[in-house]
Tab-separated table of C-alpha atoms in Angstrom:
chain	number	residue	atom	x	y	z
A	1481	UNK	CA	-0.036	-0.022	0.019
A	1482	UNK	CA	1.495	3.300	-1.089
A	1483	UNK	CA	1.346	6.768	0.410
A	1484	UNK	CA	-1.255	8.086	-2.214
A	1485	UNK	CA	-3.560	5.148	-1.556
A	1486	UNK	CA	-3.228	5.478	2.183
A	1487	UNK	CA	-4.106	9.145	2.074
A	1488	UNK	CA	-7.128	8.402	-0.049
A	1489	UNK	CA	-8.357	5.685	2.289
A	1490	UNK	CA	-7.981	7.915	5.251
A	1491	UNK	CA	-9.754	10.854	3.570
A	1492	UNK	CA	-12.653	8.678	2.407
A	1493	UNK	CA	-12.988	7.087	5.903
A	1494	UNK	CA	-13.133	10.475	7.576
A	1495	UNK	CA	-15.821	11.614	5.104
A	1496	UNK	CA	-17.780	8.347	5.522
A	1497	UNK	CA	-17.434	8.579	9.354
A	1498	UNK	CA	-19.089	11.996	9.366
A	1499	UNK	CA	-21.826	10.722	7.150
A	1500	UNK	CA	-22.356	7.725	9.511
A	1501	UNK	CA	-22.787	10.130	12.507
A	1502	UNK	CA	-25.186	12.379	10.544
A	1503	UNK	CA	-27.327	9.563	9.062
A	1504	UNK	CA	-27.031	7.153	12.064
A	1505	UNK	CA	-25.283	4.481	10.089
A	1506	UNK	CA	-23.568	1.589	12.020
A	1507	UNK	CA	-20.340	2.991	13.599
A	1508	UNK	CA	-18.321	-0.083	12.427
A	1509	UNK	CA	-18.931	0.867	8.735
A	1510	UNK	CA	-15.979	3.339	8.594
A	1511	UNK	CA	-13.574	0.645	9.889
A	1512	UNK	CA	-14.558	-1.593	6.884
A	1513	UNK	CA	-14.239	1.358	4.462
A	1514	UNK	CA	-10.789	2.137	5.833
A	1515	UNK	CA	-9.715	-1.416	4.827
A	1516	UNK	CA	-11.886	-1.613	1.701
A	1517	UNK	CA	-12.835	1.782	0.187
A	1518	UNK	CA	-15.203	0.216	-2.354
A	1519	UNK	CA	-17.430	-0.752	0.573
A	1520	UNK	CA	-18.600	2.835	0.950
A	1521	UNK	CA	-21.065	2.911	-1.988
A	1522	UNK	CA	-22.174	-0.626	-0.969
A	1523	UNK	CA	-23.120	0.519	2.562
A	1524	UNK	CA	-24.930	3.508	1.205
A	1525	UNK	CA	-26.863	1.261	-1.249
A	1526	UNK	CA	-27.718	-1.095	1.701
A	1527	UNK	CA	-28.956	1.731	3.813
A	1528	UNK	CA	-31.176	3.123	1.024
A	1529	UNK	CA	-30.190	6.553	2.213
A	1530	UNK	CA	-27.884	9.174	0.938
A	1531	UNK	CA	-26.772	9.887	-2.594
A	1532	UNK	CA	-25.353	6.700	-3.954
A	1533	UNK	CA	-24.196	8.211	-7.216
A	1534	UNK	CA	-21.992	10.749	-5.504
A	1535	UNK	CA	-20.345	8.096	-3.347
A	1536	UNK	CA	-19.647	5.818	-6.344
A	1537	UNK	CA	-18.191	8.654	-8.293
A	1538	UNK	CA	-16.064	9.894	-5.339
A	1539	UNK	CA	-14.774	6.332	-4.644
A	1540	UNK	CA	-13.960	5.454	-8.170
A	1541	UNK	CA	-12.324	8.801	-8.834
A	1542	UNK	CA	-10.256	8.536	-5.699
A	1543	UNK	CA	-9.156	5.079	-6.503
A	1544	UNK	CA	-8.144	6.066	-10.083
A	1545	UNK	CA	-6.256	9.141	-8.924
A	1546	UNK	CA	-4.465	7.281	-6.138
A	1547	UNK	CA	-3.567	4.427	-8.516
A	1548	UNK	CA	-2.162	7.014	-11.078
A	1549	UNK	CA	-0.071	8.723	-8.474
A	1550	UNK	CA	1.246	5.366	-7.091
A	1551	UNK	CA	2.232	4.266	-10.666
A	1552	UNK	CA	4.014	7.542	-11.251
A	1553	UNK	CA	5.882	7.330	-7.922
A	1554	UNK	CA	6.898	3.838	-8.720
A	1555	UNK	CA	8.218	4.787	-12.116
A	1556	UNK	CA	10.171	7.687	-10.596
A	1557	UNK	CA	11.547	5.411	-7.951
A	1558	UNK	CA	12.658	2.865	-10.564
A	1559	UNK	CA	14.243	5.554	-12.664
A	1560	UNK	CA	16.096	7.033	-9.734
A	1561	UNK	CA	17.407	3.636	-8.629
A	1562	UNK	CA	17.933	1.902	-11.918
A	1563	UNK	CA	21.681	2.126	-11.422
A	1564	UNK	CA	21.812	1.350	-7.741
A	1565	UNK	CA	23.290	-2.099	-8.351
A	1566	UNK	CA	26.344	-0.625	-10.169
A	1567	UNK	CA	29.639	0.277	-8.481
A	1568	UNK	CA	29.834	3.891	-7.286
A	1569	UNK	CA	32.465	4.809	-10.001
A	1570	UNK	CA	30.169	3.631	-12.828
A	1571	UNK	CA	27.156	5.416	-11.321
A	1572	UNK	CA	29.101	8.653	-11.261
A	1573	UNK	CA	30.249	8.180	-14.802
A	1574	UNK	CA	26.629	7.648	-15.977
A	1575	UNK	CA	25.590	10.797	-14.014
A	1576	UNK	CA	28.282	12.948	-15.460
A	1577	UNK	CA	27.353	11.613	-18.881
A	1578	UNK	CA	23.788	12.460	-18.303
A	1579	UNK	CA	24.796	15.976	-17.624
A	1580	UNK	CA	26.580	16.147	-20.945
A	1581	UNK	CA	23.701	14.672	-22.807
A	1582	UNK	CA	21.149	17.003	-21.177
A	1583	UNK	CA	23.195	20.104	-21.827
A	1584	UNK	CA	23.917	19.079	-25.405
A	1585	UNK	CA	20.255	18.446	-26.104
A	1586	UNK	CA	19.258	21.830	-24.538
A	1587	UNK	CA	21.832	23.458	-26.678
A	1588	UNK	CA	20.582	22.074	-29.978
A	1589	UNK	CA	16.998	22.948	-29.020
A	1590	UNK	CA	18.150	26.470	-28.482
A	1591	UNK	CA	19.875	26.442	-31.852
A	1592	UNK	CA	16.614	25.564	-33.533
A	1593	UNK	CA	15.027	28.620	-31.902
A	1594	UNK	CA	17.867	30.773	-32.947
A	1595	UNK	CA	17.490	29.470	-36.626
A	1596	UNK	CA	13.831	30.513	-36.622
A	1597	UNK	CA	14.571	34.004	-35.238
A	1598	UNK	CA	17.464	34.554	-37.543
A	1599	UNK	CA	15.487	34.051	-40.806
A	1600	UNK	CA	14.334	37.667	-40.865
A	1601	UNK	CA	14.648	40.528	-38.316
A	1602	UNK	CA	13.164	43.865	-39.481
A	1603	UNK	CA	12.219	45.233	-35.989
A	1604	UNK	CA	14.380	46.351	-33.080
A	1605	UNK	CA	12.547	43.856	-30.895
A	1606	UNK	CA	13.578	41.011	-33.029
A	1607	UNK	CA	17.296	42.028	-32.592
A	1608	UNK	CA	16.796	42.310	-28.864
A	1609	UNK	CA	15.291	38.864	-28.513
A	1610	UNK	CA	18.051	37.315	-30.684
A	1611	UNK	CA	20.921	39.093	-28.914
A	1612	UNK	CA	19.507	37.801	-25.559
A	1613	UNK	CA	19.339	34.304	-26.946
A	1614	UNK	CA	22.857	34.420	-28.250
A	1615	UNK	CA	24.075	35.516	-24.732
A	1616	UNK	CA	22.154	32.590	-23.147
A	1617	UNK	CA	23.577	30.147	-25.683
A	1618	UNK	CA	27.083	31.269	-25.026
A	1619	UNK	CA	26.579	30.383	-21.407
A	1620	UNK	CA	25.058	27.046	-22.483
A	1621	UNK	CA	28.074	26.289	-24.677
A	1622	UNK	CA	30.464	26.931	-21.744
A	1623	UNK	CA	28.225	24.790	-19.446
A	1624	UNK	CA	28.229	22.027	-21.962
A	1625	UNK	CA	32.021	22.028	-22.310
A	1626	UNK	CA	32.391	22.137	-18.523
A	1627	UNK	CA	30.267	19.030	-18.278
A	1628	UNK	CA	32.317	17.282	-21.033
A	1629	UNK	CA	35.541	18.242	-19.234
A	1630	UNK	CA	34.191	16.851	-15.901
A	1631	UNK	CA	33.242	13.541	-17.596
A	1632	UNK	CA	36.547	13.149	-19.486
A	1633	UNK	CA	38.619	14.155	-16.334
A	1634	UNK	CA	36.585	11.534	-14.230
A	1635	UNK	CA	37.268	8.760	-16.781
A	1636	UNK	CA	40.964	9.596	-16.867
A	1637	UNK	CA	41.264	9.738	-13.017
A	1638	UNK	CA	39.624	6.251	-12.779
A	1639	UNK	CA	41.319	4.716	-15.751
A	1640	UNK	CA	42.805	1.719	-13.695
A	1641	UNK	CA	39.361	0.718	-12.330
A	1642	UNK	CA	37.720	1.134	-15.781
A	1643	UNK	CA	40.471	-1.091	-17.312
A	1644	UNK	CA	40.109	-3.740	-14.578
A	1645	UNK	CA	36.298	-3.823	-15.053
A	1646	UNK	CA	36.692	-4.023	-18.870
A	1647	UNK	CA	34.514	-0.871	-19.252
A	1648	UNK	CA	35.901	-0.183	-22.702
A	1649	UNK	CA	32.898	2.034	-23.598
A	1650	UNK	CA	34.004	4.680	-20.999
A	1651	UNK	CA	37.401	5.042	-22.753
A	1652	UNK	CA	35.698	5.360	-26.175
A	1653	UNK	CA	33.511	8.129	-24.753
A	1654	UNK	CA	36.435	9.931	-23.687
A	1655	UNK	CA	38.224	9.460	-26.870
A	1656	UNK	CA	35.141	10.795	-28.720
A	1657	UNK	CA	34.961	14.033	-26.776
A	1658	UNK	CA	38.711	14.654	-27.075
A	1659	UNK	CA	38.817	14.061	-30.892
A	1660	UNK	CA	39.982	17.028	-32.925
A	1661	UNK	CA	36.799	16.980	-34.965
A	1662	UNK	CA	34.735	17.541	-31.870
A	1663	UNK	CA	36.991	20.055	-30.226
A	1664	UNK	CA	37.336	22.147	-33.399
A	1665	UNK	CA	33.628	22.194	-33.819
A	1666	UNK	CA	33.338	23.594	-30.189
A	1667	UNK	CA	35.845	26.363	-30.940
A	1668	UNK	CA	34.250	27.153	-34.273
A	1669	UNK	CA	30.801	27.409	-32.653
A	1670	UNK	CA	32.180	29.990	-30.177
A	1671	UNK	CA	33.612	32.022	-33.127
A	1672	UNK	CA	30.301	31.708	-34.973
A	1673	UNK	CA	28.298	33.184	-32.127
A	1674	UNK	CA	30.888	35.996	-31.552
A	1675	UNK	CA	30.705	37.006	-35.159
A	1676	UNK	CA	26.797	36.766	-35.258
A	1677	UNK	CA	26.533	38.846	-32.100
A	1678	UNK	CA	28.933	41.488	-33.336
A	1679	UNK	CA	26.896	41.851	-36.536
A	1680	UNK	CA	23.530	42.031	-34.675
A	1681	UNK	CA	24.868	44.461	-32.078
A	1682	UNK	CA	26.133	46.908	-34.788
A	1683	UNK	CA	22.743	46.581	-36.467
A	1684	UNK	CA	20.921	47.230	-33.129
A	1685	UNK	CA	23.150	50.214	-32.368
A	1686	UNK	CA	22.648	51.724	-35.815
A	1687	UNK	CA	19.090	50.491	-36.592
A	1688	UNK	CA	17.626	53.778	-37.860
A	1689	UNK	CA	20.743	54.607	-40.002
A	1690	UNK	CA	20.555	51.229	-41.673
A	1691	UNK	CA	16.790	50.651	-41.834
A	1692	UNK	CA	15.370	54.128	-42.327
A	1693	UNK	CA	18.045	56.444	-43.590
A	1694	UNK	CA	19.991	53.846	-45.533
A	1695	UNK	CA	23.205	55.726	-44.686
A	1696	UNK	CA	25.924	54.671	-47.147
A	1697	UNK	CA	28.575	54.688	-44.437
A	1698	UNK	CA	26.527	52.539	-42.137
A	1699	UNK	CA	25.399	50.196	-44.795
A	1700	UNK	CA	29.096	49.708	-45.886
A	1701	UNK	CA	30.031	48.967	-42.239
A	1702	UNK	CA	27.118	46.570	-42.029
A	1703	UNK	CA	28.227	44.843	-45.123
A	1704	UNK	CA	31.725	44.324	-43.652
A	1705	UNK	CA	30.208	42.803	-40.462
A	1706	UNK	CA	28.010	40.584	-42.599
A	1707	UNK	CA	30.884	39.386	-44.861
A	1708	UNK	CA	32.954	38.576	-41.694
A	1709	UNK	CA	29.958	36.792	-40.172
A	1710	UNK	CA	29.307	34.898	-43.386
A	1711	UNK	CA	32.877	33.761	-43.587
A	1712	UNK	CA	32.865	32.545	-40.003
A	1713	UNK	CA	29.430	30.752	-40.596
A	1714	UNK	CA	30.635	28.988	-43.727
A	1715	UNK	CA	33.741	27.714	-41.882
A	1716	UNK	CA	31.594	26.605	-39.023
A	1717	UNK	CA	29.387	24.601	-41.333
A	1718	UNK	CA	32.443	22.859	-42.673
A	1719	UNK	CA	33.457	21.876	-39.211
A	1720	UNK	CA	29.967	20.955	-38.373
A	1721	UNK	CA	29.810	18.508	-41.331
A	1722	UNK	CA	33.105	16.994	-40.373
A	1723	UNK	CA	32.007	16.460	-36.832
A	1724	UNK	CA	28.781	14.848	-38.004
A	1725	UNK	CA	30.688	12.595	-40.463
A	1726	UNK	CA	33.123	11.679	-37.639
A	1727	UNK	CA	30.368	10.874	-35.145
A	1728	UNK	CA	28.683	8.539	-37.702
A	1729	UNK	CA	31.817	6.659	-38.322
A	1730	UNK	CA	32.845	6.506	-34.731
A	1731	UNK	CA	29.415	5.090	-33.654
A	1732	UNK	CA	29.659	2.617	-36.496
A	1733	UNK	CA	33.055	1.485	-35.391
A	1734	UNK	CA	32.203	1.510	-31.618
A	1735	UNK	CA	28.384	0.856	-31.433
A	1736	UNK	CA	28.623	0.376	-27.675
A	1737	UNK	CA	28.873	4.111	-27.191
A	1738	UNK	CA	25.615	4.861	-28.972
A	1739	UNK	CA	23.483	4.800	-25.744
A	1740	UNK	CA	25.906	7.303	-24.060
A	1741	UNK	CA	25.994	9.920	-26.813
A	1742	UNK	CA	23.399	12.780	-26.974
A	1743	UNK	CA	21.612	11.351	-29.943
A	1744	UNK	CA	21.046	12.629	-33.375
A	1745	UNK	CA	22.641	15.932	-34.070
A	1746	UNK	CA	21.545	18.618	-36.586
A	1747	UNK	CA	22.419	17.329	-40.096
A	1748	UNK	CA	21.473	20.453	-41.928
A	1749	UNK	CA	23.618	23.511	-42.238
A	1750	UNK	CA	22.900	26.633	-40.138
A	1751	UNK	CA	20.301	29.003	-41.546
A	1752	UNK	CA	22.204	32.248	-42.166
A	1753	UNK	CA	21.168	35.724	-41.422
A	1754	UNK	CA	19.790	37.059	-44.591
A	1755	UNK	CA	20.862	40.753	-45.091
A	1756	UNK	CA	18.287	41.241	-47.799
A	1757	UNK	CA	15.468	40.437	-45.370
A	1758	UNK	CA	15.357	44.045	-44.523
């Protein structure tokens, strides 16, 4: 008997006890209801007093809600303790790896939002929103890399244990995140966001001169920022494609690491800011 079911039984019993005193039902009925809640409607039916439909609905709804809560609590308990049988070192590696996966997935979800915002920005509010998101994503990139560093460092610190336990997948995970294709992609991503932010910030600071007055000097400066951004974005796409190709070949060669990697990455190139969207 779980907590939710017990609370439901006690609440139903208290309600039925008050009803018994008010309608002069036998005082031992609440005791039976406490042990078997479905007896409440049966007792009301037997007495031929009270609203039977209300008690049936109340009892069935309570049982359904309590059962639903108990199932949810059980699943949460199983999820929380699914690695309890493993050695502490392995449990910690799995926890650190989950941090990497979650931060990576959150970063790619934010990238999708940035793609949709960057398709066209003709209002100052659009620029403000995108600049704010870029700032958040820069922090997410740093957090993601910090999580990777913690995982790789922990694996290296416990290399002897991992080797004794034949946990080769841990070494392969470490090798994956230390590979040059992955590290270069990370560095390229930061350069991409820096160039993107510089261009948007200049556009924000000179919005009227670019959008309304079409100042030749400001438009020329904007073009320079855009060309720098586009060059960095093109390079980042090349690094991104190399990283995707590397991951596919790595997983194919070491399929045991597949459950530990963040999953499918973006396969399409970044959507560029379109300077003609003005």
